[in-house]
């Protein structure tokens, strides 16, 4: 570093310090640190907002939000794989929009339009929208002047009448609209006490599933939480050690990267490795899908996903 003082130049040596993670890992204290931090985050008396979700036929978990003044209600997928919030608009003339609730901008006194447009392509469809601002509510959480998208074109969402739009919970850097995500806005506005959200996903179709904002409610789990470090602060991507079955590695040999995605009902991977798993469990291809005898489900071996040194076995009845 160079500091100029009148005509004198003072040269100060800089030394690269080890990160906290590196220091803790060298002393074998990293796991202890993560466990203690997890305990504080989940047990402290912080204000946690618990918002109900509905399991729609094991295809998606959807929850209600409202937008505008007076509020207009929408069903959205809370999606950790994307960063944008959008719902259909009165501007949209695509067939998909006619089967969903559309936002009436003229009915909201807090609505603000911009001239910015954007496009998003998902695995299941694509949309084009315009960036606008309005008041968005998730239960008792309120984000004022929240930027979000109104779709003007939608393709591929025609058969998905169980949700109107998407509420992205990924990092701001992957936002297609350039808008600050609602979770970051809630954090910046002081609406949540801890910069934490969590999901509890139940197989019950009508009730039981929730998304939590501001912390982790310990009533939804037993024991301690397993905290997994991200590859980088910029996406919910983690290292997976391996995928195994019957004590043999069947995929992800030597580790791989995986994204934790609440917006999809599938476990997805490279075609070659997925076909190998299908073959090992006895699934047979028919057209574009694989099928397995219903009578064989209870005898299928568990597939074990090892993440951060911890095994997560998924039984046959779950992965089928």
PDB file of C-alpha atoms in Angstrom:
ATOM      1  CA  UNK A   1       0.000   0.000   0.000  1.00  0.00           C
ATOM      2  CA  UNK A   2       1.220   3.535  -0.718  1.00  0.00           C
ATOM      3  CA  UNK A   3       0.297   6.476   1.492  1.00  0.00           C
ATOM      4  CA  UNK A   4       1.414   9.935   0.303  1.00  0.00           C
ATOM      5  CA  UNK A   5       2.228  12.372   3.121  1.00  0.00           C
ATOM      6  CA  UNK A   6       3.282  15.737   1.671  1.00  0.00           C
ATOM      7  CA  UNK A   7       6.453  14.838  -0.267  1.00  0.00           C
ATOM      8  CA  UNK A   8       7.084  11.662   1.731  1.00  0.00           C
ATOM      9  CA  UNK A   9       6.020   8.228   0.549  1.00  0.00           C
ATOM     10  CA  UNK A  10       5.498   5.688   3.293  1.00  0.00           C
ATOM     11  CA  UNK A  11       5.635   2.062   2.164  1.00  0.00           C
ATOM     12  CA  UNK A  12       3.720  -0.312   4.417  1.00  0.00           C
ATOM     13  CA  UNK A  13       4.195  -4.063   3.925  1.00  0.00           C
ATOM     14  CA  UNK A  14       0.980  -6.099   3.605  1.00  0.00           C
ATOM     15  CA  UNK A  15       0.701  -9.707   4.625  1.00  0.00           C
ATOM     16  CA  UNK A  16      -1.998 -12.090   3.380  1.00  0.00           C
ATOM     17  CA  UNK A  17      -3.806 -13.521   6.382  1.00  0.00           C
ATOM     18  CA  UNK A  18      -5.387 -16.952   6.451  1.00  0.00           C
ATOM     19  CA  UNK A  19      -9.156 -16.987   6.315  1.00  0.00           C
ATOM     20  CA  UNK A  20     -11.137 -18.057   9.345  1.00  0.00           C
ATOM     21  CA  UNK A  21     -12.141 -21.215   7.494  1.00  0.00           C
ATOM     22  CA  UNK A  22      -8.493 -22.113   6.723  1.00  0.00           C
ATOM     23  CA  UNK A  23      -7.381 -21.506  10.325  1.00  0.00           C
ATOM     24  CA  UNK A  24     -10.226 -23.539  11.771  1.00  0.00           C
ATOM     25  CA  UNK A  25      -9.659 -26.377   9.308  1.00  0.00           C
ATOM     26  CA  UNK A  26      -5.947 -26.598  10.218  1.00  0.00           C
ATOM     27  CA  UNK A  27      -6.860 -26.895  13.890  1.00  0.00           C
ATOM     28  CA  UNK A  28      -9.681 -29.378  13.170  1.00  0.00           C
ATOM     29  CA  UNK A  29     -12.150 -26.893  14.610  1.00  0.00           C
ATOM     30  CA  UNK A  30     -14.175 -26.123  11.470  1.00  0.00           C
ATOM     31  CA  UNK A  31     -16.923 -28.666  12.152  1.00  0.00           C
ATOM     32  CA  UNK A  32     -17.221 -27.478  15.742  1.00  0.00           C
ATOM     33  CA  UNK A  33     -17.516 -23.889  14.546  1.00  0.00           C
ATOM     34  CA  UNK A  34     -20.233 -24.783  12.018  1.00  0.00           C
ATOM     35  CA  UNK A  35     -22.156 -26.788  14.609  1.00  0.00           C
ATOM     36  CA  UNK A  36     -22.037 -23.987  17.160  1.00  0.00           C
ATOM     37  CA  UNK A  37     -23.082 -21.432  14.554  1.00  0.00           C
ATOM     38  CA  UNK A  38     -25.933 -23.640  13.421  1.00  0.00           C
ATOM     39  CA  UNK A  39     -27.116 -23.954  16.994  1.00  0.00           C
ATOM     40  CA  UNK A  40     -27.154 -20.195  17.526  1.00  0.00           C
ATOM     41  CA  UNK A  41     -29.002 -19.560  14.305  1.00  0.00           C
ATOM     42  CA  UNK A  42     -31.688 -22.130  14.972  1.00  0.00           C
ATOM     43  CA  UNK A  43     -32.176 -21.815  18.729  1.00  0.00           C
ATOM     44  CA  UNK A  44     -31.997 -18.099  19.426  1.00  0.00           C
ATOM     45  CA  UNK A  45     -35.195 -16.254  20.189  1.00  0.00           C
ATOM     46  CA  UNK A  46     -35.373 -14.492  16.826  1.00  0.00           C
ATOM     47  CA  UNK A  47     -38.576 -13.612  15.085  1.00  0.00           C
ATOM     48  CA  UNK A  48     -39.215 -16.316  12.508  1.00  0.00           C
ATOM     49  CA  UNK A  49     -41.966 -16.030   9.913  1.00  0.00           C
ATOM     50  CA  UNK A  50     -43.404 -19.437   9.000  1.00  0.00           C
ATOM     51  CA  UNK A  51     -45.261 -19.413   5.696  1.00  0.00           C
ATOM     52  CA  UNK A  52     -47.361 -22.440   4.619  1.00  0.00           C
ATOM     53  CA  UNK A  53     -46.701 -24.310   1.366  1.00  0.00           C
ATOM     54  CA  UNK A  54     -48.831 -26.880  -0.441  1.00  0.00           C
ATOM     55  CA  UNK A  55     -47.441 -30.030  -2.036  1.00  0.00           C
ATOM     56  CA  UNK A  56     -49.100 -30.323  -5.432  1.00  0.00           C
ATOM     57  CA  UNK A  57     -48.998 -34.014  -6.489  1.00  0.00           C
ATOM     58  CA  UNK A  58     -45.298 -34.238  -5.545  1.00  0.00           C
ATOM     59  CA  UNK A  59     -44.581 -31.967  -8.522  1.00  0.00           C
ATOM     60  CA  UNK A  60     -44.154 -28.595  -6.820  1.00  0.00           C
ATOM     61  CA  UNK A  61     -44.441 -26.859  -3.467  1.00  0.00           C
ATOM     62  CA  UNK A  62     -46.429 -23.657  -3.852  1.00  0.00           C
ATOM     63  CA  UNK A  63     -47.369 -20.846  -1.494  1.00  0.00           C
ATOM     64  CA  UNK A  64     -49.484 -17.708  -1.624  1.00  0.00           C
ATOM     65  CA  UNK A  65     -48.165 -14.162  -1.769  1.00  0.00           C
ATOM     66  CA  UNK A  66     -49.935 -10.861  -2.415  1.00  0.00           C
ATOM     67  CA  UNK A  67     -48.893  -7.943  -4.587  1.00  0.00           C
ATOM     68  CA  UNK A  68     -50.234  -4.402  -4.780  1.00  0.00           C
ATOM     69  CA  UNK A  69     -52.568  -2.089  -2.868  1.00  0.00           C
ATOM     70  CA  UNK A  70     -55.162  -3.446  -2.266  1.00  0.00           C
ATOM     71  CA  UNK A  71     -53.439  -6.861  -2.283  1.00  0.00           C
ATOM     72  CA  UNK A  72     -53.907  -9.298  -5.181  1.00  0.00           C
ATOM     73  CA  UNK A  73     -53.143 -12.960  -4.368  1.00  0.00           C
ATOM     74  CA  UNK A  74     -50.916 -15.312  -6.399  1.00  0.00           C
ATOM     75  CA  UNK A  75     -49.644 -18.858  -6.028  1.00  0.00           C
ATOM     76  CA  UNK A  76     -45.890 -19.047  -6.620  1.00  0.00           C
ATOM     77  CA  UNK A  77     -43.091 -21.608  -6.490  1.00  0.00           C
ATOM     78  CA  UNK A  78     -40.415 -20.609  -3.955  1.00  0.00           C
ATOM     79  CA  UNK A  79     -37.404 -21.423  -6.117  1.00  0.00           C
ATOM     80  CA  UNK A  80     -33.787 -21.562  -4.892  1.00  0.00           C
ATOM     81  CA  UNK A  81     -32.473 -22.053  -8.447  1.00  0.00           C
ATOM     82  CA  UNK A  82     -33.524 -18.616  -9.718  1.00  0.00           C
ATOM     83  CA  UNK A  83     -33.467 -15.055  -8.377  1.00  0.00           C
ATOM     84  CA  UNK A  84     -36.411 -13.299  -9.994  1.00  0.00           C
ATOM     85  CA  UNK A  85     -39.969 -12.831  -8.765  1.00  0.00           C
ATOM     86  CA  UNK A  86     -42.557 -12.669 -11.522  1.00  0.00           C
ATOM     87  CA  UNK A  87     -46.285 -13.215 -12.070  1.00  0.00           C
ATOM     88  CA  UNK A  88     -48.516 -12.969 -15.160  1.00  0.00           C
ATOM     89  CA  UNK A  89     -49.831  -9.562 -16.156  1.00  0.00           C
ATOM     90  CA  UNK A  90     -52.808  -8.074 -17.916  1.00  0.00           C
ATOM     91  CA  UNK A  91     -50.356  -7.287 -20.729  1.00  0.00           C
ATOM     92  CA  UNK A  92     -49.881 -11.019 -21.423  1.00  0.00           C
ATOM     93  CA  UNK A  93     -51.822 -12.577 -24.303  1.00  0.00           C
ATOM     94  CA  UNK A  94     -50.077 -15.999 -24.328  1.00  0.00           C
ATOM     95  CA  UNK A  95     -52.412 -19.001 -23.841  1.00  0.00           C
ATOM     96  CA  UNK A  96     -50.582 -19.900 -20.591  1.00  0.00           C
ATOM     97  CA  UNK A  97     -51.533 -16.569 -19.021  1.00  0.00           C
ATOM     98  CA  UNK A  98     -55.242 -17.171 -19.565  1.00  0.00           C
ATOM     99  CA  UNK A  99     -55.137 -20.129 -17.133  1.00  0.00           C
ATOM    100  CA  UNK A 100     -53.423 -18.167 -14.346  1.00  0.00           C
ATOM    101  CA  UNK A 101     -54.201 -15.204 -12.126  1.00  0.00           C
ATOM    102  CA  UNK A 102     -52.973 -12.015 -13.801  1.00  0.00           C
ATOM    103  CA  UNK A 103     -51.854  -8.881 -11.997  1.00  0.00           C
ATOM    104  CA  UNK A 104     -54.055  -5.857 -12.642  1.00  0.00           C
ATOM    105  CA  UNK A 105     -51.642  -2.929 -12.456  1.00  0.00           C
ATOM    106  CA  UNK A 106     -54.386  -0.341 -12.823  1.00  0.00           C
ATOM    107  CA  UNK A 107     -55.986  -1.630  -9.619  1.00  0.00           C
ATOM    108  CA  UNK A 108     -52.930  -0.956  -7.451  1.00  0.00           C
ATOM    109  CA  UNK A 109     -52.241   2.509  -6.023  1.00  0.00           C
ATOM    110  CA  UNK A 110     -48.610   1.607  -5.210  1.00  0.00           C
ATOM    111  CA  UNK A 111     -47.691   0.293  -8.677  1.00  0.00           C
ATOM    112  CA  UNK A 112     -44.714   1.774 -10.538  1.00  0.00           C
ATOM    113  CA  UNK A 113     -43.719   0.876 -14.100  1.00  0.00           C
ATOM    114  CA  UNK A 114     -40.231   0.869 -15.645  1.00  0.00           C
ATOM    115  CA  UNK A 115     -39.118   0.542 -19.260  1.00  0.00           C
ATOM    116  CA  UNK A 116     -36.790  -2.417 -18.564  1.00  0.00           C
ATOM    117  CA  UNK A 117     -37.550  -5.819 -20.101  1.00  0.00           C
ATOM    118  CA  UNK A 118     -35.982  -9.234 -19.490  1.00  0.00           C
ATOM    119  CA  UNK A 119     -36.224 -12.907 -20.483  1.00  0.00           C
ATOM    120  CA  UNK A 120     -35.819 -16.131 -18.475  1.00  0.00           C
ATOM    121  CA  UNK A 121     -35.529 -19.697 -19.764  1.00  0.00           C
ATOM    122  CA  UNK A 122     -36.330 -22.464 -17.277  1.00  0.00           C
ATOM    123  CA  UNK A 123     -36.139 -26.210 -17.700  1.00  0.00           C
ATOM    124  CA  UNK A 124     -39.906 -26.280 -18.126  1.00  0.00           C
ATOM    125  CA  UNK A 125     -40.552 -23.129 -20.139  1.00  0.00           C
ATOM    126  CA  UNK A 126     -39.598 -19.552 -20.885  1.00  0.00           C
ATOM    127  CA  UNK A 127     -41.025 -16.101 -20.329  1.00  0.00           C
ATOM    128  CA  UNK A 128     -40.534 -12.477 -21.301  1.00  0.00           C
ATOM    129  CA  UNK A 129     -41.401  -9.733 -18.857  1.00  0.00           C
ATOM    130  CA  UNK A 130     -41.164  -6.116 -17.838  1.00  0.00           C
ATOM    131  CA  UNK A 131     -39.702  -4.888 -14.547  1.00  0.00           C
ATOM    132  CA  UNK A 132     -42.136  -3.052 -12.263  1.00  0.00           C
ATOM    133  CA  UNK A 133     -42.318  -2.020  -8.586  1.00  0.00           C
ATOM    134  CA  UNK A 134     -45.023  -2.580  -5.989  1.00  0.00           C
ATOM    135  CA  UNK A 135     -45.653  -3.789  -2.430  1.00  0.00           C
ATOM    136  CA  UNK A 136     -45.165  -7.546  -2.025  1.00  0.00           C
ATOM    137  CA  UNK A 137     -46.286  -9.516   1.036  1.00  0.00           C
ATOM    138  CA  UNK A 138     -45.280 -12.999   2.152  1.00  0.00           C
ATOM    139  CA  UNK A 139     -47.519 -13.630   5.133  1.00  0.00           C
ATOM    140  CA  UNK A 140     -46.716 -10.837   7.592  1.00  0.00           C
ATOM    141  CA  UNK A 141     -43.493  -9.872   5.783  1.00  0.00           C
ATOM    142  CA  UNK A 142     -43.825  -6.732   3.671  1.00  0.00           C
ATOM    143  CA  UNK A 143     -41.369  -5.521   1.027  1.00  0.00           C
ATOM    144  CA  UNK A 144     -42.284  -2.030  -0.143  1.00  0.00           C
ATOM    145  CA  UNK A 145     -41.410  -0.778  -3.623  1.00  0.00           C
ATOM    146  CA  UNK A 146     -40.190  -4.293  -4.481  1.00  0.00           C
ATOM    147  CA  UNK A 147     -38.938  -4.688  -8.061  1.00  0.00           C
ATOM    148  CA  UNK A 148     -40.371  -7.753  -9.792  1.00  0.00           C
ATOM    149  CA  UNK A 149     -41.430  -8.955 -13.204  1.00  0.00           C
ATOM    150  CA  UNK A 150     -44.767  -8.997 -15.003  1.00  0.00           C
ATOM    151  CA  UNK A 151     -44.837 -11.541 -17.817  1.00  0.00           C
ATOM    152  CA  UNK A 152     -45.935 -10.349 -21.234  1.00  0.00           C
ATOM    153  CA  UNK A 153     -45.172 -13.690 -22.946  1.00  0.00           C
ATOM    154  CA  UNK A 154     -45.113 -17.243 -21.535  1.00  0.00           C
ATOM    155  CA  UNK A 155     -44.334 -20.537 -23.278  1.00  0.00           C
ATOM    156  CA  UNK A 156     -44.340 -24.003 -21.733  1.00  0.00           C
ATOM    157  CA  UNK A 157     -46.398 -23.144 -18.655  1.00  0.00           C
ATOM    158  CA  UNK A 158     -49.783 -24.071 -20.134  1.00  0.00           C
ATOM    159  CA  UNK A 159     -50.165 -27.316 -18.149  1.00  0.00           C
ATOM    160  CA  UNK A 160     -48.987 -25.814 -14.857  1.00  0.00           C
ATOM    161  CA  UNK A 161     -52.164 -24.235 -13.553  1.00  0.00           C
ATOM    162  CA  UNK A 162     -51.175 -25.023  -9.962  1.00  0.00           C
ATOM    163  CA  UNK A 163     -48.909 -21.974  -9.793  1.00  0.00           C
ATOM    164  CA  UNK A 164     -49.048 -18.514 -11.328  1.00  0.00           C
ATOM    165  CA  UNK A 165     -45.435 -17.421 -11.092  1.00  0.00           C
ATOM    166  CA  UNK A 166     -42.036 -17.918  -9.495  1.00  0.00           C
ATOM    167  CA  UNK A 167     -40.420 -16.360  -6.428  1.00  0.00           C
ATOM    168  CA  UNK A 168     -36.647 -16.727  -6.763  1.00  0.00           C
ATOM    169  CA  UNK A 169     -34.489 -17.188  -3.663  1.00  0.00           C
ATOM    170  CA  UNK A 170     -31.064 -17.392  -5.281  1.00  0.00           C
ATOM    171  CA  UNK A 171     -28.304 -14.768  -5.150  1.00  0.00           C
ATOM    172  CA  UNK A 172     -28.727 -11.325  -6.792  1.00  0.00           C
ATOM    173  CA  UNK A 173     -25.870 -11.912  -9.245  1.00  0.00           C
ATOM    174  CA  UNK A 174     -27.909 -14.378 -11.317  1.00  0.00           C
ATOM    175  CA  UNK A 175     -31.025 -12.213 -11.592  1.00  0.00           C
ATOM    176  CA  UNK A 176     -32.076 -11.920 -15.251  1.00  0.00           C
ATOM    177  CA  UNK A 177     -34.117  -8.784 -14.580  1.00  0.00           C
ATOM    178  CA  UNK A 178     -31.363  -7.125 -12.558  1.00  0.00           C
ATOM    179  CA  UNK A 179     -33.849  -6.599  -9.724  1.00  0.00           C
ATOM    180  CA  UNK A 180     -32.838  -7.132  -6.120  1.00  0.00           C
ATOM    181  CA  UNK A 181     -34.454 -10.398  -4.930  1.00  0.00           C
ATOM    182  CA  UNK A 182     -37.198 -10.088  -2.343  1.00  0.00           C
ATOM    183  CA  UNK A 183     -35.211 -11.983   0.328  1.00  0.00           C
ATOM    184  CA  UNK A 184     -32.352  -9.486   0.046  1.00  0.00           C
ATOM    185  CA  UNK A 185     -34.831  -6.605   0.170  1.00  0.00           C
ATOM    186  CA  UNK A 186     -36.477  -8.002   3.306  1.00  0.00           C
ATOM    187  CA  UNK A 187     -33.021  -8.352   4.875  1.00  0.00           C
ATOM    188  CA  UNK A 188     -32.002  -4.799   3.918  1.00  0.00           C
ATOM    189  CA  UNK A 189     -35.286  -3.330   5.159  1.00  0.00           C
ATOM    190  CA  UNK A 190     -34.883  -5.034   8.546  1.00  0.00           C
ATOM    191  CA  UNK A 191     -38.008  -7.151   8.118  1.00  0.00           C
ATOM    192  CA  UNK A 192     -36.164 -10.329   9.169  1.00  0.00           C
ATOM    193  CA  UNK A 193     -33.868 -10.649  12.176  1.00  0.00           C
ATOM    194  CA  UNK A 194     -31.515 -13.266  10.691  1.00  0.00           C
ATOM    195  CA  UNK A 195     -30.455 -13.460   7.014  1.00  0.00           C
ATOM    196  CA  UNK A 196     -31.658 -17.070   6.879  1.00  0.00           C
ATOM    197  CA  UNK A 197     -34.448 -18.929   5.126  1.00  0.00           C
ATOM    198  CA  UNK A 198     -35.305 -22.610   5.425  1.00  0.00           C
ATOM    199  CA  UNK A 199     -37.698 -25.167   3.986  1.00  0.00           C
ATOM    200  CA  UNK A 200     -39.576 -28.019   5.602  1.00  0.00           C
ATOM    201  CA  UNK A 201     -41.036 -30.141   2.797  1.00  0.00           C
ATOM    202  CA  UNK A 202     -43.615 -32.788   3.666  1.00  0.00           C
ATOM    203  CA  UNK A 203     -45.078 -35.587   1.559  1.00  0.00           C
ATOM    204  CA  UNK A 204     -48.525 -34.542   2.797  1.00  0.00           C
ATOM    205  CA  UNK A 205     -50.297 -32.908  -0.149  1.00  0.00           C
ATOM    206  CA  UNK A 206     -52.502 -30.482   1.744  1.00  0.00           C
ATOM    207  CA  UNK A 207     -50.561 -29.242   4.751  1.00  0.00           C
ATOM    208  CA  UNK A 208     -47.354 -29.539   6.730  1.00  0.00           C
ATOM    209  CA  UNK A 209     -44.854 -27.973   4.319  1.00  0.00           C
ATOM    210  CA  UNK A 210     -43.505 -24.511   5.137  1.00  0.00           C
ATOM    211  CA  UNK A 211     -40.881 -21.962   4.181  1.00  0.00           C
ATOM    212  CA  UNK A 212     -39.325 -20.031   7.072  1.00  0.00           C
ATOM    213  CA  UNK A 213     -37.802 -16.558   6.957  1.00  0.00           C
ATOM    214  CA  UNK A 214     -35.528 -15.126   9.632  1.00  0.00           C
ATOM    215  CA  UNK A 215     -34.203 -18.384  11.066  1.00  0.00           C
ATOM    216  CA  UNK A 216     -34.816 -22.098  11.475  1.00  0.00           C
ATOM    217  CA  UNK A 217     -37.610 -23.204  13.785  1.00  0.00           C
ATOM    218  CA  UNK A 218     -36.195 -26.096  15.833  1.00  0.00           C
ATOM    219  CA  UNK A 219     -39.665 -27.643  16.122  1.00  0.00           C
ATOM    220  CA  UNK A 220     -39.265 -28.905  12.556  1.00  0.00           C
ATOM    221  CA  UNK A 221     -36.264 -31.139  13.168  1.00  0.00           C
ATOM    222  CA  UNK A 222     -34.634 -33.391  15.741  1.00  0.00           C
ATOM    223  CA  UNK A 223     -30.942 -33.450  16.675  1.00  0.00           C
ATOM    224  CA  UNK A 224     -28.556 -31.043  14.984  1.00  0.00           C
ATOM    225  CA  UNK A 225     -28.663 -29.553  11.519  1.00  0.00           C
ATOM    226  CA  UNK A 226     -25.945 -30.466   9.039  1.00  0.00           C
ATOM    227  CA  UNK A 227     -24.477 -27.294   7.557  1.00  0.00           C
ATOM    228  CA  UNK A 228     -22.906 -27.621   4.097  1.00  0.00           C
ATOM    229  CA  UNK A 229     -20.499 -24.938   2.791  1.00  0.00           C
ATOM    230  CA  UNK A 230     -21.264 -23.483  -0.623  1.00  0.00           C
ATOM    231  CA  UNK A 231     -18.713 -23.601  -3.425  1.00  0.00           C
ATOM    232  CA  UNK A 232     -19.030 -19.821  -3.523  1.00  0.00           C
ATOM    233  CA  UNK A 233     -21.405 -17.148  -2.282  1.00  0.00           C
ATOM    234  CA  UNK A 234     -23.268 -16.728  -5.533  1.00  0.00           C
ATOM    235  CA  UNK A 235     -25.512 -19.772  -5.911  1.00  0.00           C
ATOM    236  CA  UNK A 236     -26.799 -22.685  -3.838  1.00  0.00           C
ATOM    237  CA  UNK A 237     -24.176 -25.035  -5.288  1.00  0.00           C
ATOM    238  CA  UNK A 238     -22.357 -27.574  -3.106  1.00  0.00           C
ATOM    239  CA  UNK A 239     -19.738 -30.276  -3.515  1.00  0.00           C
ATOM    240  CA  UNK A 240     -21.199 -33.790  -3.531  1.00  0.00           C
ATOM    241  CA  UNK A 241     -18.686 -36.470  -2.575  1.00  0.00           C
ATOM    242  CA  UNK A 242     -20.290 -39.402  -4.402  1.00  0.00           C
ATOM    243  CA  UNK A 243     -23.489 -41.289  -5.244  1.00  0.00           C
ATOM    244  CA  UNK A 244     -23.475 -44.932  -4.216  1.00  0.00           C
ATOM    245  CA  UNK A 245     -25.686 -48.006  -4.024  1.00  0.00           C
ATOM    246  CA  UNK A 246     -24.958 -51.325  -2.290  1.00  0.00           C
ATOM    247  CA  UNK A 247     -21.585 -49.939  -1.135  1.00  0.00           C
ATOM    248  CA  UNK A 248     -20.497 -49.228  -4.718  1.00  0.00           C
ATOM    249  CA  UNK A 249     -20.037 -45.791  -6.271  1.00  0.00           C
ATOM    250  CA  UNK A 250     -22.442 -45.498  -9.194  1.00  0.00           C
ATOM    251  CA  UNK A 251     -22.044 -41.808 -10.079  1.00  0.00           C
ATOM    252  CA  UNK A 252     -20.215 -38.642  -9.056  1.00  0.00           C
ATOM    253  CA  UNK A 253     -16.946 -40.535  -8.598  1.00  0.00           C
ATOM    254  CA  UNK A 254     -14.280 -38.205  -7.318  1.00  0.00           C
ATOM    255  CA  UNK A 255     -16.889 -35.610  -6.328  1.00  0.00           C
ATOM    256  CA  UNK A 256     -19.083 -33.330  -8.434  1.00  0.00           C
ATOM    257  CA  UNK A 257     -21.085 -30.146  -8.100  1.00  0.00           C
ATOM    258  CA  UNK A 258     -24.794 -30.127  -7.293  1.00  0.00           C
ATOM    259  CA  UNK A 259     -27.377 -27.371  -6.982  1.00  0.00           C
ATOM    260  CA  UNK A 260     -29.959 -27.461  -4.189  1.00  0.00           C
ATOM    261  CA  UNK A 261     -33.162 -26.611  -6.050  1.00  0.00           C
ATOM    262  CA  UNK A 262     -36.574 -26.326  -4.405  1.00  0.00           C
ATOM    263  CA  UNK A 263     -38.148 -25.496  -7.762  1.00  0.00           C
ATOM    264  CA  UNK A 264     -37.880 -28.945  -9.318  1.00  0.00           C
ATOM    265  CA  UNK A 265     -39.332 -32.328  -8.393  1.00  0.00           C
ATOM    266  CA  UNK A 266     -36.554 -34.283 -10.107  1.00  0.00           C
ATOM    267  CA  UNK A 267     -33.008 -35.370  -9.353  1.00  0.00           C
ATOM    268  CA  UNK A 268     -31.208 -34.436 -12.539  1.00  0.00           C
ATOM    269  CA  UNK A 269     -27.758 -35.277 -13.875  1.00  0.00           C
ATOM    270  CA  UNK A 270     -25.696 -36.084 -16.989  1.00  0.00           C
ATOM    271  CA  UNK A 271     -27.531 -38.476 -19.318  1.00  0.00           C
ATOM    272  CA  UNK A 272     -24.797 -41.140 -19.264  1.00  0.00           C
ATOM    273  CA  UNK A 273     -24.746 -41.377 -15.456  1.00  0.00           C
ATOM    274  CA  UNK A 274     -28.521 -41.208 -15.088  1.00  0.00           C
ATOM    275  CA  UNK A 275     -28.958 -43.998 -17.677  1.00  0.00           C
ATOM    276  CA  UNK A 276     -26.485 -46.072 -15.666  1.00  0.00           C
ATOM    277  CA  UNK A 277     -28.573 -45.629 -12.509  1.00  0.00           C
ATOM    278  CA  UNK A 278     -31.745 -46.525 -14.421  1.00  0.00           C
ATOM    279  CA  UNK A 279     -30.114 -49.733 -15.591  1.00  0.00           C
ATOM    280  CA  UNK A 280     -28.930 -50.643 -12.082  1.00  0.00           C
ATOM    281  CA  UNK A 281     -32.438 -50.303 -10.606  1.00  0.00           C
ATOM    282  CA  UNK A 282     -34.052 -52.203 -13.491  1.00  0.00           C
ATOM    283  CA  UNK A 283     -35.915 -49.312 -15.083  1.00  0.00           C
ATOM    284  CA  UNK A 284     -36.883 -49.791 -18.730  1.00  0.00           C
ATOM    285  CA  UNK A 285     -37.151 -47.033 -21.332  1.00  0.00           C
ATOM    286  CA  UNK A 286     -40.451 -46.386 -23.066  1.00  0.00           C
ATOM    287  CA  UNK A 287     -40.643 -43.375 -25.361  1.00  0.00           C
ATOM    288  CA  UNK A 288     -39.010 -40.484 -23.439  1.00  0.00           C
ATOM    289  CA  UNK A 289     -39.442 -41.916 -19.929  1.00  0.00           C
ATOM    290  CA  UNK A 290     -38.233 -44.814 -17.814  1.00  0.00           C
ATOM    291  CA  UNK A 291     -40.590 -47.198 -16.038  1.00  0.00           C
ATOM    292  CA  UNK A 292     -40.262 -49.739 -13.261  1.00  0.00           C
ATOM    293  CA  UNK A 293     -42.668 -52.399 -11.990  1.00  0.00           C
ATOM    294  CA  UNK A 294     -44.715 -51.141  -9.029  1.00  0.00           C
ATOM    295  CA  UNK A 295     -44.222 -54.488  -7.309  1.00  0.00           C
ATOM    296  CA  UNK A 296     -40.440 -53.942  -7.326  1.00  0.00           C
ATOM    297  CA  UNK A 297     -40.457 -50.571  -5.576  1.00  0.00           C
ATOM    298  CA  UNK A 298     -40.252 -51.925  -2.017  1.00  0.00           C
ATOM    299  CA  UNK A 299     -37.281 -54.147  -2.884  1.00  0.00           C
ATOM    300  CA  UNK A 300     -35.199 -51.431  -4.544  1.00  0.00           C
ATOM    301  CA  UNK A 301     -31.951 -50.539  -2.783  1.00  0.00           C
ATOM    302  CA  UNK A 302     -31.426 -47.077  -1.359  1.00  0.00           C
ATOM    303  CA  UNK A 303     -29.348 -44.642  -3.374  1.00  0.00           C
ATOM    304  CA  UNK A 304     -26.947 -42.793  -1.090  1.00  0.00           C
ATOM    305  CA  UNK A 305     -25.944 -39.206  -1.755  1.00  0.00           C
ATOM    306  CA  UNK A 306     -22.838 -38.282   0.265  1.00  0.00           C
ATOM    307  CA  UNK A 307     -22.499 -34.551   0.866  1.00  0.00           C
ATOM    308  CA  UNK A 308     -19.796 -32.987   3.025  1.00  0.00           C
ATOM    309  CA  UNK A 309     -18.930 -36.418   4.427  1.00  0.00           C
ATOM    310  CA  UNK A 310     -22.478 -37.267   5.503  1.00  0.00           C
ATOM    311  CA  UNK A 311     -24.583 -40.005   3.863  1.00  0.00           C
ATOM    312  CA  UNK A 312     -28.161 -39.199   2.851  1.00  0.00           C
ATOM    313  CA  UNK A 313     -29.869 -42.463   1.810  1.00  0.00           C
ATOM    314  CA  UNK A 314     -32.905 -42.084  -0.450  1.00  0.00           C
ATOM    315  CA  UNK A 315     -35.162 -45.176  -0.443  1.00  0.00           C
ATOM    316  CA  UNK A 316     -36.667 -46.628  -3.615  1.00  0.00           C
ATOM    317  CA  UNK A 317     -40.189 -45.449  -2.825  1.00  0.00           C
ATOM    318  CA  UNK A 318     -38.846 -41.880  -2.727  1.00  0.00           C
ATOM    319  CA  UNK A 319     -36.624 -41.757  -5.814  1.00  0.00           C
ATOM    320  CA  UNK A 320     -39.150 -43.603  -8.001  1.00  0.00           C
TER     321      UNK A 320
END
